[in-house]
GROMACS .gro file of C-alpha atoms in nm:
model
  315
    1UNK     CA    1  -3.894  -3.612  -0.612
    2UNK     CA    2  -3.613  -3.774  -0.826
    3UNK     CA    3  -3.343  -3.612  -0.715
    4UNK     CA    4  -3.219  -3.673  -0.337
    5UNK     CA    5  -3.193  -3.284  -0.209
    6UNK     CA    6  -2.858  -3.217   0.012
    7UNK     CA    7  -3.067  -3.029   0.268
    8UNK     CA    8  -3.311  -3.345   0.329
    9UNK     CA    9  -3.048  -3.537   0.487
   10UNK     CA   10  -2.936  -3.239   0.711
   11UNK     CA   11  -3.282  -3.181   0.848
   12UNK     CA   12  -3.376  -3.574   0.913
   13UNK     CA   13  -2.980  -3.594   1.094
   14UNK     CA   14  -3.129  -3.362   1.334
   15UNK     CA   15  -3.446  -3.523   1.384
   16UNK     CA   16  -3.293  -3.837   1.449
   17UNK     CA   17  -3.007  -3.643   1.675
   18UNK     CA   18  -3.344  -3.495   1.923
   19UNK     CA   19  -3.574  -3.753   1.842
   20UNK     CA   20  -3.846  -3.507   1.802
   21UNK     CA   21  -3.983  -3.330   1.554
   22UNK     CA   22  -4.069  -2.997   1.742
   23UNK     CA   23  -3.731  -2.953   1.927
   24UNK     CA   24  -3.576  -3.029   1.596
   25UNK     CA   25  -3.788  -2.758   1.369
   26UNK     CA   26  -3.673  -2.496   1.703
   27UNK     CA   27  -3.326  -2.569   1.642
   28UNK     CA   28  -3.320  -2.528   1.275
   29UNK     CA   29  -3.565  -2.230   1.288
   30UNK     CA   30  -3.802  -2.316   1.067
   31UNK     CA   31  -4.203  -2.436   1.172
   32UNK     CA   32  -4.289  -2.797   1.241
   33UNK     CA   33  -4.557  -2.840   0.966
   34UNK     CA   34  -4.275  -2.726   0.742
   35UNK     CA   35  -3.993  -2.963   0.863
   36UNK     CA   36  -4.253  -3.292   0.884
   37UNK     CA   37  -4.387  -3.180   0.489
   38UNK     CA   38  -3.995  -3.219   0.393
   39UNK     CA   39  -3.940  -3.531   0.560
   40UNK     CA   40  -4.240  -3.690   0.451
   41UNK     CA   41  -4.028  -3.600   0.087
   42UNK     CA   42  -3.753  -3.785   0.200
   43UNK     CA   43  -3.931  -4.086   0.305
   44UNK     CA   44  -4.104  -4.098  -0.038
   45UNK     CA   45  -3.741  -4.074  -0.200
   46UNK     CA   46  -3.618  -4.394  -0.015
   47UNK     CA   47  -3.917  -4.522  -0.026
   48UNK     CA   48  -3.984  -4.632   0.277
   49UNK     CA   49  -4.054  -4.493   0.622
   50UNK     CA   50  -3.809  -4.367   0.845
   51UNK     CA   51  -3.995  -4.263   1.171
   52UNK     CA   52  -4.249  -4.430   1.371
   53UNK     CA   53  -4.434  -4.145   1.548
   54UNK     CA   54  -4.523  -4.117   1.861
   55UNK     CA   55  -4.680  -3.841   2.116
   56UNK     CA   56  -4.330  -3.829   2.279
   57UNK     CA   57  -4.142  -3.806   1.947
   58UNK     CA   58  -3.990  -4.016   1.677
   59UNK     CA   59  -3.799  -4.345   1.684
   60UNK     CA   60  -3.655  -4.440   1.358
   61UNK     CA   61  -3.761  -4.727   1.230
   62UNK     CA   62  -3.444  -4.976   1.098
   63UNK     CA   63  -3.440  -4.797   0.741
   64UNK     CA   64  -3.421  -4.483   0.933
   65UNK     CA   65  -3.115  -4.635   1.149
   66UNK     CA   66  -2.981  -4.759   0.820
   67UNK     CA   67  -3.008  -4.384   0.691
   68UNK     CA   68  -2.864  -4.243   1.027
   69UNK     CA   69  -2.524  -4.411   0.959
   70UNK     CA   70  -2.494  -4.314   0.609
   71UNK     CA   71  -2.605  -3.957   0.641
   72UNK     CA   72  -2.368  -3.919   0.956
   73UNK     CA   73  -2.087  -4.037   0.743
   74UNK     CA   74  -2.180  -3.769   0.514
   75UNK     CA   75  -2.217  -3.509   0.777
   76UNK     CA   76  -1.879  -3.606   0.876
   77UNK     CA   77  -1.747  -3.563   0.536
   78UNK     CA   78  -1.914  -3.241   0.461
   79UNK     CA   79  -1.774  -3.094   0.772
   80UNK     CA   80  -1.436  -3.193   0.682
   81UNK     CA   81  -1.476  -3.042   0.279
   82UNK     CA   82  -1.588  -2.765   0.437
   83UNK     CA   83  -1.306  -2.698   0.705
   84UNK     CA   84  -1.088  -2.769   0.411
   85UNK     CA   85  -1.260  -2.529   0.202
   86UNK     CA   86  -1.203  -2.241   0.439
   87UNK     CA   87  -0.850  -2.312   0.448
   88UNK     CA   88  -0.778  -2.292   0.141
   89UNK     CA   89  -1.008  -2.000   0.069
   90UNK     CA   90  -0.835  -1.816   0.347
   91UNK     CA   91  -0.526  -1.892   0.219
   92UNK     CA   92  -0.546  -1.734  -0.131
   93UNK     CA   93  -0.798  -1.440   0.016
   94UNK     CA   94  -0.449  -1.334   0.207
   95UNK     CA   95  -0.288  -1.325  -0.089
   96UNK     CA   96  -0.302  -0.969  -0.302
   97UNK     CA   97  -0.112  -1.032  -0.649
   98UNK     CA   98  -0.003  -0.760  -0.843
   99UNK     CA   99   0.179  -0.722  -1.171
  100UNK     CA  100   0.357  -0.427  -1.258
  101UNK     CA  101   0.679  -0.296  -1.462
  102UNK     CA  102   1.034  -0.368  -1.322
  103UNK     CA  103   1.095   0.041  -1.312
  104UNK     CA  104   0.749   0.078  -1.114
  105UNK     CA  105   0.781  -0.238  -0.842
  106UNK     CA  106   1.179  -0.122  -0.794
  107UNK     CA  107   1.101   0.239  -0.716
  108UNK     CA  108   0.715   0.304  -0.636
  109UNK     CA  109   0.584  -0.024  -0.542
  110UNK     CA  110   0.852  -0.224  -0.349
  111UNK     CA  111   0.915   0.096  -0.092
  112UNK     CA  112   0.552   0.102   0.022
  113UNK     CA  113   0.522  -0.255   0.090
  114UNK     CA  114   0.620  -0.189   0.419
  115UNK     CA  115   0.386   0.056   0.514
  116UNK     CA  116   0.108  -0.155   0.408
  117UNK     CA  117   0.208  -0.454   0.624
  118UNK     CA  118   0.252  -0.247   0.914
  119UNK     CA  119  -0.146  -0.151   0.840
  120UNK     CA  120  -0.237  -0.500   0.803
  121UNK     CA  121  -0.027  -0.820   0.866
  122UNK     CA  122  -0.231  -1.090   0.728
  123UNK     CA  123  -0.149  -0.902   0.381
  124UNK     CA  124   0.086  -1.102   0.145
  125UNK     CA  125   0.188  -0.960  -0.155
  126UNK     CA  126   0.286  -1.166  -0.477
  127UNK     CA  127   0.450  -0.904  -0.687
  128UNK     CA  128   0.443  -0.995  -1.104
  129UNK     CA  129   0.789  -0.775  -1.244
  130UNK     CA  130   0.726  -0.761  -1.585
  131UNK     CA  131   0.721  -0.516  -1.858
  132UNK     CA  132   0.474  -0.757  -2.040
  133UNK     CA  133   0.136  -0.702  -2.017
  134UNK     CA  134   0.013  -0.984  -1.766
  135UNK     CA  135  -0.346  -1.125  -1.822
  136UNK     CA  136  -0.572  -1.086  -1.521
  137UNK     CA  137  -0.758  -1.350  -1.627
  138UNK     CA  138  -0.503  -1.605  -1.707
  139UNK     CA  139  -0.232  -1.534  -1.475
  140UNK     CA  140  -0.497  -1.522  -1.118
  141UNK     CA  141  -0.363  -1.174  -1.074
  142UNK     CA  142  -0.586  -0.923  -0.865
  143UNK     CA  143  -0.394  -0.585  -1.018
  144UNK     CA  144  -0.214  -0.464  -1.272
  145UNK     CA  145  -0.021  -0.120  -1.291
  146UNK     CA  146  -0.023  -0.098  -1.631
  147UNK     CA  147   0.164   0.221  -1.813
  148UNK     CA  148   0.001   0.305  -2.155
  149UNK     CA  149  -0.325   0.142  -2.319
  150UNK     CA  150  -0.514  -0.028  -2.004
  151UNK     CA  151  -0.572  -0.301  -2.242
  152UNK     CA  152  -0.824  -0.590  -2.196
  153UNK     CA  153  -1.202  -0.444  -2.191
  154UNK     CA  154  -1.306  -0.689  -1.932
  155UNK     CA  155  -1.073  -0.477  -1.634
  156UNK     CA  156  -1.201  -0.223  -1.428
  157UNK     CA  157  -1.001   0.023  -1.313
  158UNK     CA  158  -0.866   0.397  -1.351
  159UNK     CA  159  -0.567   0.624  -1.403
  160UNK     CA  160  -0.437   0.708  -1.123
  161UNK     CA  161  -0.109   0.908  -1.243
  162UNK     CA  162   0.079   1.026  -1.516
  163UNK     CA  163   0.486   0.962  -1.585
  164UNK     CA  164   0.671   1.141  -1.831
  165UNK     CA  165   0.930   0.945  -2.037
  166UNK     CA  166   1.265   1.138  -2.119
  167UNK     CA  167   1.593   1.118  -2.287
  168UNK     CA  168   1.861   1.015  -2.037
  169UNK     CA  169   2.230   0.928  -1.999
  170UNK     CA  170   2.516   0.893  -1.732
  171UNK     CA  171   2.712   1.156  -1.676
  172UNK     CA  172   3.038   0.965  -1.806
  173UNK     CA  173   2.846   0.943  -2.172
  174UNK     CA  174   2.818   1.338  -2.140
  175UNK     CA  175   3.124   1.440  -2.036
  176UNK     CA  176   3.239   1.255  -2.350
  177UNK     CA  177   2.991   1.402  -2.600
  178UNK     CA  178   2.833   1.715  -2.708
  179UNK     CA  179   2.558   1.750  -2.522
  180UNK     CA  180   2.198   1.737  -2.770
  181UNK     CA  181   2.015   2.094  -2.806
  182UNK     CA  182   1.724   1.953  -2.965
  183UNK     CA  183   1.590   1.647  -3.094
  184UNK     CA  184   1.804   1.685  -3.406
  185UNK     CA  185   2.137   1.581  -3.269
  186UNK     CA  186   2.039   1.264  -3.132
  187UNK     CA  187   2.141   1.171  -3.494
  188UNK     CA  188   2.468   1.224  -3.364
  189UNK     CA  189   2.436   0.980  -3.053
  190UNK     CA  190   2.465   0.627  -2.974
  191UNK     CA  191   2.130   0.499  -2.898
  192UNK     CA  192   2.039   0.232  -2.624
  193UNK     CA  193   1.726   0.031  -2.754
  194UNK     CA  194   1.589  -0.043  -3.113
  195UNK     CA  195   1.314   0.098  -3.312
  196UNK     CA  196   1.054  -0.219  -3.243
  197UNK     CA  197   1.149  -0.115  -2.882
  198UNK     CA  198   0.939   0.217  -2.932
  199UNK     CA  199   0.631   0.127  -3.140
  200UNK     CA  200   0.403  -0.071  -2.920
  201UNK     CA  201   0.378   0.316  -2.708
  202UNK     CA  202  -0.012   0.372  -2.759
  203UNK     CA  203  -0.236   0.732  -2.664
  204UNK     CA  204   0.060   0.907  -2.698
  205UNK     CA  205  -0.054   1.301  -2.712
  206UNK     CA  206  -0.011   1.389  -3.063
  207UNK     CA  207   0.187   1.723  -2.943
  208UNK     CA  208   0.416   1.449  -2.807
  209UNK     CA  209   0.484   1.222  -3.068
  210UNK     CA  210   0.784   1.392  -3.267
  211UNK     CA  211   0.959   1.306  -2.948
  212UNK     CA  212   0.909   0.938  -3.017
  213UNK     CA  213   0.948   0.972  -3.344
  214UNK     CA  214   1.269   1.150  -3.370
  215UNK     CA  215   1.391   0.890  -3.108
  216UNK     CA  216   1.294   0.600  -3.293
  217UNK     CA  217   1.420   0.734  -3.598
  218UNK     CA  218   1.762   0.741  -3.455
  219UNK     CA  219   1.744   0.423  -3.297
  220UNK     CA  220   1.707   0.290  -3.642
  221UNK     CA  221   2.046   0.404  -3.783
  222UNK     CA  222   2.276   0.465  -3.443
  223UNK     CA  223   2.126   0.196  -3.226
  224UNK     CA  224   2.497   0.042  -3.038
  225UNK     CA  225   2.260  -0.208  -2.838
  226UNK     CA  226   1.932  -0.374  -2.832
  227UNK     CA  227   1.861  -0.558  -2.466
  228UNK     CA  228   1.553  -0.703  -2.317
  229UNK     CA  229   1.366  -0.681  -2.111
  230UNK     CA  230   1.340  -0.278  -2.139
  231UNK     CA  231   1.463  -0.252  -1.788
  232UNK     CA  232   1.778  -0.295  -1.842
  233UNK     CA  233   1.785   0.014  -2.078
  234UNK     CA  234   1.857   0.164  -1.696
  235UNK     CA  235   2.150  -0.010  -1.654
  236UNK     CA  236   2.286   0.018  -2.019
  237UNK     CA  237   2.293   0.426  -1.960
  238UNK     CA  238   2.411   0.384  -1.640
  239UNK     CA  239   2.716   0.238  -1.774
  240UNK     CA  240   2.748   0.476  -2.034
  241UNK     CA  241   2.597   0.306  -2.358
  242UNK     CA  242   2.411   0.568  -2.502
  243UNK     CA  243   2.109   0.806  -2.485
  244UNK     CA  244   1.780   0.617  -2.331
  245UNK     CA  245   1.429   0.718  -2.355
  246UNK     CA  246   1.305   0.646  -1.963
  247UNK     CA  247   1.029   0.709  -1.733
  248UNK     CA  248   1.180   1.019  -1.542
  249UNK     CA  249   1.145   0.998  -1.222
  250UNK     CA  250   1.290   0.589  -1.204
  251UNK     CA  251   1.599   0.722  -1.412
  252UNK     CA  252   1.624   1.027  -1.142
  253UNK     CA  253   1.620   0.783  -0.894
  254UNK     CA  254   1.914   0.571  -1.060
  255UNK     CA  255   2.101   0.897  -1.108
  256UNK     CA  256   2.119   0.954  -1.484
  257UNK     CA  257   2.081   1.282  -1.629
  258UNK     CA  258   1.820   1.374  -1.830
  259UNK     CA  259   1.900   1.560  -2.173
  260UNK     CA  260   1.628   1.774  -2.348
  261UNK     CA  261   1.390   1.815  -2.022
  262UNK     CA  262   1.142   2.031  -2.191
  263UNK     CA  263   1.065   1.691  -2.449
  264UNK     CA  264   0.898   1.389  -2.310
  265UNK     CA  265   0.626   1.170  -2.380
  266UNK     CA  266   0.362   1.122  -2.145
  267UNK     CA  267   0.229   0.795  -2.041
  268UNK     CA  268  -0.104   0.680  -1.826
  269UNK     CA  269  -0.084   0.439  -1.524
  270UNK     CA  270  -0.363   0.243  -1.503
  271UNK     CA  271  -0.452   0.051  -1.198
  272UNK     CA  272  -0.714  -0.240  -1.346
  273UNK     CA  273  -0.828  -0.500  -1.201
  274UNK     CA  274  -1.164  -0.785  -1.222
  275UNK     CA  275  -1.473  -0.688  -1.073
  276UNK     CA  276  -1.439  -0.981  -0.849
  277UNK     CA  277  -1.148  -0.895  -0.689
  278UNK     CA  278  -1.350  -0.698  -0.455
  279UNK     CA  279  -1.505  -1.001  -0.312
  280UNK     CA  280  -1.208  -1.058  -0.074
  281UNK     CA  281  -1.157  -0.778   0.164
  282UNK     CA  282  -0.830  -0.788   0.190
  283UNK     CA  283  -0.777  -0.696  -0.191
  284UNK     CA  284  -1.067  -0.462  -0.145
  285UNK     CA  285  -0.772  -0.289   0.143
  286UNK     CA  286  -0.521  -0.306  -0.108
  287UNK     CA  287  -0.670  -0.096  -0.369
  288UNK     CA  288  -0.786   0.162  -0.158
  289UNK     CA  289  -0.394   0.171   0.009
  290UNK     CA  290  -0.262   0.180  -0.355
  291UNK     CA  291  -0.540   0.459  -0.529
  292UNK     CA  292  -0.432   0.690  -0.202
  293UNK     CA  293  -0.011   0.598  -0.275
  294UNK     CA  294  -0.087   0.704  -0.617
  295UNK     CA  295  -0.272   1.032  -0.560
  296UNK     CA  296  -0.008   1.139  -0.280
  297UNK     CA  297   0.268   1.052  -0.514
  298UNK     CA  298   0.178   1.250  -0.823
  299UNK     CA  299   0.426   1.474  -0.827
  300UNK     CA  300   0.730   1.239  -0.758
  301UNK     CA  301   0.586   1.027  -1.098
  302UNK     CA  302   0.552   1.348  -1.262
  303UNK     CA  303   0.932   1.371  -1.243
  304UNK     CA  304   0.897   1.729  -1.074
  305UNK     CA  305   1.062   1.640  -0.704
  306UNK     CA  306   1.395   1.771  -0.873
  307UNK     CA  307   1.555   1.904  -1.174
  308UNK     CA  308   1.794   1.746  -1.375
  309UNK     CA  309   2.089   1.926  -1.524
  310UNK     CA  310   2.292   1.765  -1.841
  311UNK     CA  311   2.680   1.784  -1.789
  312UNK     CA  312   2.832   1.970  -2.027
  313UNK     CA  313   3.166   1.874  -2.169
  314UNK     CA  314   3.425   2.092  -2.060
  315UNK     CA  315   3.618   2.277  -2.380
   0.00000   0.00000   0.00000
């Protein structure tokens, strides 16, 4: 052997701790040939003998005492790393991060944090509000609600819903302006965003993609503010900026008024995550509380809990 083995010094502790061989090999469940064939490897490590044997056991012999200390010292130790060790593992296995957009965690994700602690309270939730698209990998998250291309190849995951984006606007804007009738007249309308705003939108359906297009294309020439994050594109119509393109059901739920219902572009949502984050149970819980949110919420993200009316200016 030229290598001293970690498990060595555990079994010849508890020889030394029953000073015998037999009760020793019971304790650690193994046979006593077995046990005295691994200690004989020890003693040929350090080279000397650490046991003089006897019919009523062992004594150690004053290498053997010599060894005692030391490998208590390193029981001792061990112990401690590993009571250590659980603590912090324990720690971060009660800890479920998830990164998702600012409209999502405001209006889908935030309002069912609640009813997930009250099914489990060692849950804590670390919750990434960002329209970037976080790294799994980099950033320690454990999910992502992604809208769009799912992105990185090395995430698991599925879609679990769909969200239509529409054209929105307070009803202030309208009551000032001709309401559109198609996609035409948003020539004719200040625009909230810019045209780099709209071109990272990926698997759009191509039936769809005029919409963007004829959005974008205004944006280029009538564009009255660019402001980032995206987010705040809510709070730009909601002060009366312009027209928006939004995910409908978070601009229903800030009370703008969509314009043009019957064009939208649909986008996927994506719950990834690593194939190791279902090593910790509690993230394992998680995912199966989010996958069932999403699949009883399909129709609220689908935008079709309530139909939106534009104002009309009065003559």
């Amino acid at each position: 052997m030229t290598e001293a083995n970690w498990d060595l010094f555990r079994l010849f502790s508890v020889v030394a701790r029953t000073g015998s061989v037999n009760r020793a090999a019971h304790e650690l469940g193994m046979s006593q040939p077995t046990l005295s064939r691994r200690l004989k490897e020890l003693e040929r490590y350090v080279a000397a003998p650490l046991f003089f044997r006897a019919s009523s056991g062992v004594k150690l012999t004053q290498e053997g005492e010599d060894l005692q200390r030391s490998a208590g010292e390193m029981m001792l130790a061990f112990d401690s790393f590993q009571r250590d060790l659980r603590s912090r593992v324990g720690q971060r296995s009660s800890v479920v991060r998830i990164s998702a957009t600012e409209g999502m965690t405001k209006h889908w994700l935030l309002p069912r944090v609640k009813k997930l602690r009250e099914l489990n309270r060692r849950i804590y939730l670390e919750i990434i509000s960002t329209v970037n698209q976080q790294s799994v990998a980099t950033s320690d998250l454990d999910y992502v609600i992604r809208m769009g291309d799912p992105g990185e190849n090395d995430l698991i995951g599925k879609r679990v819903a769909d969200i239509p984006m529409g054209i929105f606007a307070s009803e202030r804007y309208l009551a000032a302006r001709p309401v559109p009738r198609s996609l035409h007249d948003l020539k004719d309308h200040d625009i909230i965003g810019h045209t780099a705003d709209f071109v990272s939108f990926r698997n759009i359906r191509p039936s769809q993609r005029h919409v963007l297009e004829y959005f974008s294309t205004a944006a280029g020439t009538r564009s009255v503010v660019r402001v980032n994050p995206v987010a705040n594109h809510f709070a730009a119509a909601g002060v009366g900026l312009g027209l928006a393109l939004l995910a409908v059901p978070f601009a229903q739920a800030e009370g703008l008024v969509q314009v043009l219902p019957q064009e939208t572009v649909t986008m996927n949502v994506w719950l990834l995550r690593r194939r190791e984050s279902d090593l910790r149970k509690l993230t394992r819980e998680v995912r199966r509380f989010l996958e069932g949110e999403f699949a009883a919420s399909k129709a609220w993200l689908a935008g079709t809990h309530r139909t939106s009316r534009p104002t009309r200016r009065k003559a």
